[in-house]
Coordinates of C-alpha atoms and ligand atoms in Angstrom, one line a residue:
Chain A
X161 CA 87.4 91.0 76.2
X162 CA 87.5 88.7 79.6
X163 CA 87.3 85.3 79.0
X164 CA 86.7 82.8 82.2
X165 CA 87.7 79.1 82.0
X166 CA 86.5 76.8 84.8
X167 CA 87.1 79.1 87.5
X168 CA 87.2 77.6 91.0
X169 CA 87.3 79.3 94.3
X170 CA 87.1 78.2 97.8
X171 CA 87.6 79.6 101.1
X172 CA 88.9 76.6 103.4
X173 CA 85.6 74.3 103.2
X174 CA 83.3 76.5 101.7
X175 CA 83.1 76.4 97.8
X176 CA 82.1 79.7 96.7
X177 CA 82.6 79.5 92.8
X178 CA 82.1 76.4 91.2
X179 CA 83.6 76.0 87.3
X180 CA 82.6 79.3 86.0
X181 CA 83.3 79.7 82.4
X182 CA 81.9 82.9 80.2
X183 CA 83.4 85.7 77.9
X184 CA 82.8 89.2 78.6
X185 CA 83.2 91.5 75.6
X186 CA 84.6 95.1 75.5
X187 CA 82.0 97.5 74.5
X188 CA 79.5 95.9 76.2
X189 CA 77.9 96.4 79.9
X190 CA 78.2 92.8 81.3
X191 CA 76.4 92.0 84.7
X192 CA 77.0 89.7 87.3
X193 CA 73.6 89.2 88.7
X194 CA 72.4 86.7 92.2
X195 CA 71.1 86.9 95.3
X196 CA 73.3 88.4 98.0
X197 CA 75.9 85.9 99.2
X198 CA 75.9 83.9 95.9
X199 CA 79.4 84.7 95.4
X200 CA 79.4 88.0 93.1
X201 CA 82.1 90.1 95.1
X202 CA 84.1 87.0 95.1
X203 CA 84.0 86.4 91.1
X204 CA 84.7 89.9 90.5
X205 CA 87.6 90.3 93.2
X206 CA 89.0 87.0 91.4
X207 CA 88.8 88.2 87.9
X208 CA 90.7 91.2 89.0
X209 CA 93.0 89.0 91.2
X210 CA 92.4 90.4 94.6
X211 CA 91.6 86.5 95.2
X212 CA 93.8 84.1 93.7
X213 CA 91.5 81.4 92.2
X214 CA 92.1 77.6 93.2
X215 CA 92.1 76.7 89.6
X216 CA 90.8 77.9 86.1
X217 CA 91.8 80.6 84.0
X218 CA 91.1 84.1 83.3
X219 CA 92.2 85.8 79.8
X220 CA 92.4 89.5 79.3
X221 CA 92.5 89.4 75.6
X222 CA 94.9 86.8 75.3
X223 CA 97.0 87.1 78.3
X224 CA 96.4 84.6 80.8
X225 CA 96.2 86.5 84.0
X226 CA 96.4 83.6 86.5
X227 CA 99.6 82.7 85.1
X228 CA 101.3 85.8 85.1
X229 CA 103.9 86.8 87.9
X230 CA 103.6 89.7 90.2
X231 CA 105.1 92.3 87.2
X232 CA 102.8 90.9 84.4
X233 CA 99.8 91.1 86.8
X234 CA 100.6 94.7 87.4
X235 CA 101.1 95.8 83.8
X236 CA 97.5 94.7 83.3
X237 CA 96.2 96.4 86.6
X238 CA 97.1 99.5 85.2
X239 CA 94.8 98.9 82.6
X240 CA 91.9 98.5 84.9
X241 CA 89.7 100.5 87.1
X242 CA 87.7 99.7 89.8
X243 CA 84.6 100.9 91.7
X244 CA 84.2 99.1 95.0
X245 CA 81.1 98.2 96.7
X246 CA 81.9 101.1 99.3
X247 CA 83.6 103.6 97.1
X248 CA 86.9 102.8 98.5
X249 CA 87.9 106.8 98.6
X250 CA 91.1 107.4 100.1
X251 CA 90.1 109.3 103.2
X252 CA 93.0 111.2 103.3
X253 CA 92.8 112.6 100.3
X254 CA 90.1 115.4 99.0
X255 CA 88.1 114.8 96.1
X256 CA 90.3 116.4 93.4
X257 CA 93.5 114.4 95.0
X258 CA 91.6 110.8 95.3
X259 CA 90.9 111.2 91.3
X260 CA 94.3 113.1 90.7
X261 CA 96.1 110.0 92.4
X262 CA 96.0 107.3 89.8
X263 CA 97.6 110.0 87.5
X264 CA 100.2 111.2 90.0
X265 CA 101.3 107.4 90.3
X266 CA 101.3 106.1 86.7
X267 CA 101.1 109.1 84.1
X268 CA 103.8 111.0 82.4
X269 CA 101.5 114.2 82.1
X270 CA 102.7 117.6 83.4
X271 CA 100.6 119.2 86.2
X272 CA 98.5 121.2 84.0
X273 CA 97.4 118.1 81.8
X274 CA 96.7 116.2 84.9
X275 CA 94.5 119.0 86.5
X276 CA 92.6 119.1 82.9
X277 CA 92.3 115.2 83.0
X278 CA 91.0 115.3 86.7
X279 CA 88.3 118.3 85.5
X280 CA 87.2 116.2 82.9
X281 CA 86.6 112.9 84.7
X282 CA 85.0 115.0 87.4
X283 CA 82.8 116.6 84.8
X284 CA 81.8 113.6 83.0
X285 CA 80.5 112.3 86.4
X286 CA 78.7 115.3 87.3
X287 CA 80.4 116.6 90.2
X288 CA 81.2 120.1 90.5
X289 CA 82.6 122.5 93.0
X290 CA 83.4 119.6 95.3
X291 CA 87.4 119.9 94.7
X292 CA 88.4 120.6 98.2
X293 CA 86.0 118.1 99.9
X294 CA 87.0 115.3 101.7
X295 CA 85.0 111.6 101.4
X296 CA 83.7 112.0 104.8
X297 CA 81.9 115.5 103.6
X298 CA 80.3 114.3 100.7
X299 CA 77.0 111.9 100.1
X300 CA 77.1 108.3 99.3
X301 CA 75.9 109.0 95.9
X302 CA 78.6 111.4 95.1
X303 CA 81.2 109.2 96.8
X304 CA 80.2 106.4 94.1
X305 CA 80.5 108.8 91.3
X306 CA 84.0 110.2 92.5
X307 CA 84.9 106.7 92.7
X308 CA 83.9 106.2 88.9
X309 CA 85.6 109.3 88.0
X310 CA 89.1 107.7 89.7
X311 CA 88.3 104.4 88.0
X312 CA 88.5 105.9 84.9
X313 CA 91.1 108.5 85.2
X314 CA 93.8 106.5 83.6
X315 CA 91.3 105.3 80.5
X316 CA 91.0 102.2 81.7
X317 CA 90.5 99.1 79.2
X318 CA 88.7 97.5 81.8
X319 CA 86.1 98.6 84.3
X320 CA 84.9 96.7 87.3
X321 CA 82.0 98.1 89.3
X322 CA 80.9 96.1 92.5
X323 CA 77.2 97.1 93.2
X324 CA 77.7 100.9 91.7
X325 CA 74.0 101.9 92.8
X326 CA 73.2 100.0 95.7
X327 CA 71.9 102.4 98.6
X328 CA 71.0 105.1 96.2
X329 CA 67.8 106.5 95.1
X330 CA 66.5 105.3 91.9
X331 CA 66.9 108.5 90.0
X332 CA 70.6 108.9 90.8
X333 CA 71.0 104.9 90.4
X334 CA 69.7 105.3 87.0
X335 CA 71.8 108.2 86.4
X336 CA 75.1 106.0 87.4
X337 CA 73.9 103.0 85.2
X338 CA 73.5 105.2 82.4
X339 CA 76.9 106.8 83.0
X340 CA 78.5 103.6 83.4
X341 CA 77.2 102.3 79.9
X342 CA 78.0 105.5 78.2
X343 CA 81.6 105.4 79.2
X344 CA 81.9 101.8 78.2
X345 CA 80.9 102.7 74.7
X346 CA 82.6 105.9 74.3
X347 CA 85.8 104.3 75.2
X348 CA 85.1 100.6 74.0
X349 CA 86.0 99.3 77.7
X350 CA 85.2 95.9 78.9
X351 CA 83.1 96.7 81.7
X352 CA 81.7 94.0 84.3
X353 CA 78.9 95.2 87.0
X354 CA 78.0 93.3 90.1
X355 CA 74.2 94.1 90.6
X356 CA 70.9 92.9 92.4
X357 CA 68.9 95.7 91.1
X358 CA 66.4 94.7 88.6
X359 CA 65.9 98.1 87.4
X360 CA 69.6 98.0 86.4
X361 CA 69.5 94.6 84.6
X362 CA 66.4 95.9 82.4
X363 CA 68.4 99.1 81.8
X364 CA 71.7 98.2 80.7
X365 CA 71.7 94.2 80.7
X366 CA 73.8 93.7 77.4
X367 CA 75.1 90.7 78.8
X368 CA 74.0 89.0 82.0
X369 CA 75.8 86.3 84.2
X370 CA 73.3 84.8 86.5
X371 CA 74.8 83.3 89.4
X372 CA 73.4 80.8 92.2
X373 CA 75.1 79.3 94.9
X374 CA 78.6 79.9 92.8
X375 CA 77.4 77.8 89.8
X376 CA 76.7 79.5 86.7
X377 CA 73.1 79.2 86.5
X378 CA 72.0 81.2 83.2
X379 CA 73.5 83.6 80.5
X380 CA 72.1 85.8 78.0
X381 CA 70.8 89.4 77.6
X382 CA 68.1 91.4 79.0
X383 CA 65.5 90.6 76.4
X384 CA 65.7 86.9 77.0
X385 CA 65.8 87.3 80.7
X386 CA 62.0 87.8 80.6
X387 CA 60.9 84.6 79.0
X388 CA 63.5 82.3 80.8
X389 CA 62.6 79.0 81.8
X390 CA 65.4 79.0 84.2
X391 CA 63.8 77.8 87.6
X392 CA 66.0 79.6 89.7
X393 CA 66.6 82.9 87.7
X394 CA 62.8 83.4 87.4
X395 CA 62.4 83.2 91.3
X396 CA 65.1 85.9 91.2
X397 CA 63.9 88.5 88.7
X398 CA 60.1 87.9 89.6
X399 CA 60.4 88.1 93.1
X400 CA 59.0 91.2 93.5
X401 CA 54.9 91.6 92.7
X402 CA 56.0 94.4 90.6
X403 CA 57.7 92.4 88.1
X404 CA 55.2 89.2 88.4
X405 CA 52.5 91.8 87.2
X406 CA 54.4 93.2 84.2
X407 CA 55.1 89.5 83.2
X408 CA 51.5 88.8 83.2
X409 CA 50.5 91.5 81.3
X410 CA 52.9 91.2 78.7
Chain B
X235 CA 98.3 82.4 115.2
X236 CA 101.4 81.0 117.4
X237 CA 104.6 83.2 117.4
X238 CA 106.2 81.4 114.7
X239 CA 103.2 82.0 112.5
X240 CA 103.5 85.7 113.2
X241 CA 107.3 85.9 112.8
X242 CA 106.9 84.4 109.2
X243 CA 104.1 86.2 108.4
X244 CA 106.0 89.5 109.6
X245 CA 109.1 88.6 107.6
X246 CA 106.9 88.4 104.6
X247 CA 105.3 91.7 105.4
X248 CA 108.6 93.4 105.7
X249 CA 109.7 92.3 102.1
X250 CA 106.8 93.8 100.7
X251 CA 107.4 96.8 103.0
X252 CA 111.2 97.1 101.9
X253 CA 110.9 97.4 98.1
X254 CA 111.5 100.1 96.1
X255 CA 109.0 103.2 95.9
X256 CA 106.9 103.4 93.0
X257 CA 107.9 107.0 92.3
X258 CA 110.7 108.7 94.1
X259 CA 108.8 112.2 94.4
X260 CA 105.8 110.9 95.9
X261 CA 107.9 108.7 98.5
X262 CA 109.5 112.0 99.3
X263 CA 106.5 114.0 99.6
X264 CA 105.4 111.3 101.9
X265 CA 108.3 111.2 104.2
X266 CA 107.9 114.8 104.9
X267 CA 104.0 114.2 105.8
X268 CA 105.0 111.4 108.0
X269 CA 107.8 113.4 110.0
X270 CA 105.1 116.2 110.6
X271 CA 102.6 113.4 111.8
X272 CA 104.6 111.0 113.8
X273 CA 107.6 113.3 115.2
X274 CA 106.6 116.9 115.0
X275 CA 103.1 116.5 116.7
X276 CA 105.1 114.1 119.5
X277 CA 107.5 117.3 120.5
X278 CA 104.6 118.4 123.1
X279 CA 104.3 115.1 125.0
X280 CA 108.1 114.2 124.8
X281 CA 108.8 118.0 126.3
X282 CA 106.3 117.6 128.9
X283 CA 107.5 114.0 130.3
X284 CA 111.2 114.6 130.3
X285 CA 110.5 117.7 131.8
X286 CA 108.7 116.2 134.6
X287 CA 111.0 113.0 134.7
X288 CA 114.4 114.9 135.1
X289 CA 112.7 116.8 137.8
X290 CA 111.6 113.9 139.8
X291 CA 114.7 112.0 139.2
X292 CA 116.7 114.7 140.8
X293 CA 114.5 115.5 143.5
X294 CA 114.6 111.4 144.4
X295 CA 118.3 111.1 144.1
X296 CA 118.9 114.4 146.5
X297 CA 116.6 113.2 149.0
X298 CA 118.3 109.6 148.9
X299 CA 121.9 110.6 149.2
X300 CA 121.9 110.7 153.1
X301 CA 125.5 110.0 153.4
X302 CA 127.3 113.4 153.6
X303 CA 130.2 112.2 152.1
X304 CA 128.7 112.0 148.8
X305 CA 129.2 115.3 146.9
X306 CA 126.1 117.1 145.7
X307 CA 127.3 117.3 142.1
X308 CA 126.2 113.4 141.9
X309 CA 122.9 114.5 141.5
X310 CA 123.4 116.0 138.5
X311 CA 125.7 113.2 137.2
X312 CA 122.6 110.8 137.9
X313 CA 119.8 112.9 136.1
X314 CA 122.3 113.1 133.3
X315 CA 123.0 109.1 133.2
X316 CA 119.3 108.2 134.0
X317 CA 118.2 110.4 131.0
X318 CA 120.8 109.7 128.5
X319 CA 120.9 105.8 129.0
X320 CA 117.4 104.8 129.7
X321 CA 114.7 107.4 129.9
X322 CA 115.0 109.4 126.8
X323 CA 115.2 106.4 124.7
X324 CA 113.4 103.8 126.1
X325 CA 110.4 105.3 128.1
X326 CA 110.0 107.9 125.4
X327 CA 109.9 104.7 123.0
X328 CA 106.8 103.2 125.3
X329 CA 105.2 106.5 125.5
X330 CA 105.5 107.0 121.7
X331 CA 104.5 102.8 121.2
X332 CA 101.3 104.0 122.5
X333 CA 100.7 107.6 120.9
X334 CA 102.1 106.5 117.5
X335 CA 101.5 102.9 117.6
X336 CA 97.8 102.9 118.1
X337 CA 97.4 106.0 115.3
X338 CA 99.4 104.1 112.8
X339 CA 97.1 100.6 113.6
X340 CA 93.8 102.1 113.5
X341 CA 94.8 104.3 110.2
X342 CA 96.2 101.1 108.3
X343 CA 93.1 99.0 110.0
X344 CA 90.6 101.3 108.5
X345 CA 92.1 101.4 105.0
X346 CA 91.9 97.8 105.1
X347 CA 88.4 97.3 106.3
X348 CA 87.1 100.1 103.9
X349 CA 88.8 98.4 100.8
X350 CA 91.6 101.5 100.4
X351 CA 94.2 99.1 100.4
X352 CA 92.6 96.8 97.6
X353 CA 91.9 100.1 95.6
X354 CA 95.9 100.7 95.7
X355 CA 96.5 97.1 94.8
X356 CA 94.4 97.2 91.9
X357 CA 96.1 100.2 90.8
X358 CA 99.1 98.3 90.4
X359 CA 100.5 99.9 93.7
X360 CA 102.3 98.0 96.2
X361 CA 100.1 98.9 99.3
X362 CA 102.1 97.9 102.1
X363 CA 105.4 99.5 100.5
X364 CA 103.3 102.6 99.6
X365 CA 101.6 103.1 103.2
X366 CA 104.1 101.8 105.2
X367 CA 108.0 102.5 104.1
X368 CA 107.3 106.3 104.7
X369 CA 106.3 105.9 108.1
X370 CA 109.2 103.6 108.8
X371 CA 112.0 105.9 107.3
X372 CA 110.5 109.2 108.9
X373 CA 110.4 107.5 112.3
X374 CA 114.1 106.1 112.2
X375 CA 114.9 109.8 111.1
X376 CA 113.1 111.8 113.5
X377 CA 112.8 110.2 116.6
X378 CA 116.8 110.5 117.2
X379 CA 116.2 114.4 117.4
X380 CA 113.2 113.7 119.9
X381 CA 115.9 111.6 121.9
X382 CA 118.1 114.5 121.8
X383 CA 115.2 117.0 122.5
X384 CA 114.2 114.8 125.5
X385 CA 117.6 114.6 127.2
X386 CA 118.2 118.2 127.3
X387 CA 114.9 119.0 128.4
X388 CA 115.3 116.3 131.4
X389 CA 118.3 117.7 132.4
X390 CA 116.7 120.9 132.4
X391 CA 113.9 119.9 134.3
X392 CA 116.2 118.6 137.1
X393 CA 118.3 121.7 137.2
X394 CA 115.2 123.6 137.8
X395 CA 113.6 121.5 140.4
X396 CA 117.0 121.5 142.3
X397 CA 117.3 125.2 142.1
X398 CA 113.6 125.9 142.9
X399 CA 113.7 123.4 145.8
X400 CA 117.2 124.3 147.2
X401 CA 118.3 121.2 147.2
X402 CA 121.2 121.0 144.8
X403 CA 123.2 124.1 144.0
X404 CA 123.1 125.3 140.2
X405 CA 126.8 125.0 140.1
X406 CA 127.1 121.5 141.7
X407 CA 124.7 120.3 139.3
X408 CA 126.3 121.7 136.5
X409 CA 129.5 120.1 137.3
X410 CA 127.7 116.6 137.8
X411 CA 126.4 116.6 134.4
X412 CA 129.7 117.2 132.7
X413 CA 131.2 114.6 135.3
X414 CA 132.7 111.3 133.8
X415 CA 131.1 112.0 130.6
X416 CA 131.0 108.9 128.0
X417 CA 130.3 110.0 124.7
X418 CA 129.7 106.3 123.5
X419 CA 126.8 106.3 125.8
X420 CA 124.9 108.6 123.1
X421 CA 125.9 106.4 120.2
X422 CA 124.1 103.5 122.3
X423 CA 121.2 105.5 122.8
X424 CA 120.7 106.5 119.5
X425 CA 120.8 102.8 118.3
X426 CA 118.0 102.0 120.9
X427 CA 116.2 105.2 119.2
X428 CA 116.1 104.1 115.7
X429 CA 115.6 100.2 116.5
X430 CA 112.7 101.5 118.6
X431 CA 111.3 103.6 116.2
X432 CA 111.5 100.9 113.5
X433 CA 109.1 98.6 116.2
X434 CA 106.9 101.6 116.8
X435 CA 106.2 102.0 113.0
X436 CA 106.5 98.5 111.8
X437 CA 104.6 96.5 114.3
X438 CA 101.4 98.6 114.1
X439 CA 101.4 98.7 110.7
X440 CA 101.7 95.0 110.6
X441 CA 98.9 94.6 112.6
X442 CA 96.7 97.1 110.9
X443 CA 97.5 95.7 107.3
X444 CA 96.4 92.3 108.1
X445 CA 92.7 93.3 110.0
X446 CA 89.9 91.4 108.8
X447 CA 86.2 92.2 109.5
X448 CA 85.2 95.8 110.9
X449 CA 85.5 99.0 112.9
X450 CA 85.7 96.5 115.9
X451 CA 88.7 94.4 114.9
X452 CA 90.4 97.6 114.1
X453 CA 90.2 98.7 117.6
X454 CA 91.2 95.4 118.6
X455 CA 94.3 95.4 116.6
X456 CA 95.3 99.0 117.7
X457 CA 95.3 97.5 121.2
X458 CA 97.2 94.5 120.1
X459 CA 99.8 96.6 118.3
X460 CA 100.5 98.7 121.5
X461 CA 101.0 95.6 123.7
X462 CA 103.3 94.2 121.4
X463 CA 105.2 96.8 120.3
X464 CA 105.7 98.1 123.6
X465 CA 106.9 94.2 125.0
X466 CA 108.9 94.2 121.7
X467 CA 110.9 97.6 123.0
X468 CA 111.5 95.9 126.2
X469 CA 112.9 93.1 124.7
X470 CA 115.2 94.6 122.2
X471 CA 116.3 97.2 125.0
X472 CA 117.4 94.2 127.3
X473 CA 119.3 92.7 123.8
X474 CA 120.8 95.9 122.5
X475 CA 122.2 96.9 126.1
X476 CA 123.8 93.3 126.4
X477 CA 125.3 93.6 122.9
X478 CA 126.3 97.2 123.0
X479 CA 127.3 97.5 126.7
X480 CA 129.0 94.5 127.4
Ligands
ATP535 N1 87.6 86.2 102.4 C1 86.4 85.4 102.5 N2 86.7 84.4 103.3 C2 85.7 83.5 103.5 N3 84.8 83.8 102.8 C3 84.2 84.5 101.9 C4 85.3 85.7 101.5 N4 84.6 86.5 101.2 C5 83.6 85.8 100.8 N5 83.1 84.8 101.7 C6 81.9 84.1 101.3 O1 81.7 84.0 100.1 C7 80.2 84.0 99.8 C8 79.8 85.0 98.9 O2 80.1 86.2 99.0 P1 80.1 87.2 98.1 O3 80.9 88.6 99.1 O4 80.9 86.9 97.0 O5 78.6 87.6 97.6 P2 77.9 88.8 97.1 O6 77.2 87.8 96.0 O7 78.7 89.6 96.9 O8 76.6 89.3 98.0 P3 76.2 90.6 98.2 O9 74.9 90.8 97.0 O10 75.5 90.7 99.4 O11 77.5 91.7 98.2 C9 79.9 84.3 101.3 O12 79.2 83.0 101.7 C10 80.8 84.8 101.9 O13 80.5 84.4 103.3
MG536 MG1 78.9 91.6 97.1

């Protein structure tokens, strides 16, 4: 479980996050949605501590992350896995080495166990026969999947994904969404996903935080989102004719 | 940013870099890789430049010694002293600042803009330490060998040039390179080389590590890194010479 209490973040005069409070539960796919530039990435990076928040608190179960010193943060970070918006695979390492990297750094496994674990993770994201390819040699969708494999290598308690399926075709996008949801259930992780993809919202939106201009504008789940009275959310969800028509027909 | 802000930021950066590595075994294998990348890959350029510079110093000295009272062996002596004192440490340092420095700044810089550094941080790894300390240690270890190589090749170049143009007899030249030899000069130059090795790796890493933006900024950072590490090498050269040869 991850709980935010009145989180604020500004860059100079630009207030990006305003008083965000919410609880993200474990075993669920939690979505942060909102328009481009609304502050999703900044919020996610604040939760994981890549940005220091100006005030407010972030709890990992009952540990107040914002008050921890460097060492304490490091302990929690070993329980995190993150899939960055651009994948952020290490250019100088091949696919297998990328997934093995966190194991080399932090696990006490034998070489054989590590190789087995890497194989398992890559298998889990449906990557086959790509061990010796470098990130520049695989497609964007494969990069995202390898990034997911790397993020789950150490069995994280908390998984964060920044737009895991942006730039992917609809089929691959849904495969990745479902994959993340399955893994979340399987290992009872607390998963937070940034997205502006309405397909993802309807597919895996078990808990949804809608932010608009840095404010929490709405909170609910995918069943509630269709009948919302919230104007900003309505404008966001029913931006396309397709969704307008679906709404009319229901 | 003004100079003082840079000095403050650079000091904080060094504190991050100079901490204990996460895993000794990985640190060691990284050092081996960096020795290869920064050192072994630079042997070619060091050999070529040293060979030609040694030759040119010899020819210039020989053609400028118009006074017949000056003995020929002074040509060998001058070549040795030039290589030993200044060329093989400072000039080679400047050349490596260009080659190695731009390489490091763009490598670290592109890792920054593609969030690879964030990815390390989020795993609980001190990214500055993990990426940069192996480079600094490797350069401080391997560059003194490059220095020694450069001195030898330079003197060899001088010898060959003197012989091939019949300006200096081989026996005179060999007498000259043994004449008035002060071993401390080698210590002095090795100290300089080690300090330059630190500058060549730490300064470009600093510029790369704090890049903001995209590929364009990485290019700019790489240029800044080369210019500023070159200036720092020249500055350190004056200071170290004053301290060590006074
Ligand atoms: N490091 C930074 N320094 C200054 N301003 C920033 C920084 N990072 C983000 N911002 C600003 O914060 C605002 C929110 O950006 P953010 O990246 O969170 O948007 P987003 O919701 O993730 O958008 P997208 O869907 O396009 O990824 C933007 O106005 C952006 O310019
Ligand atoms: Mg974003």
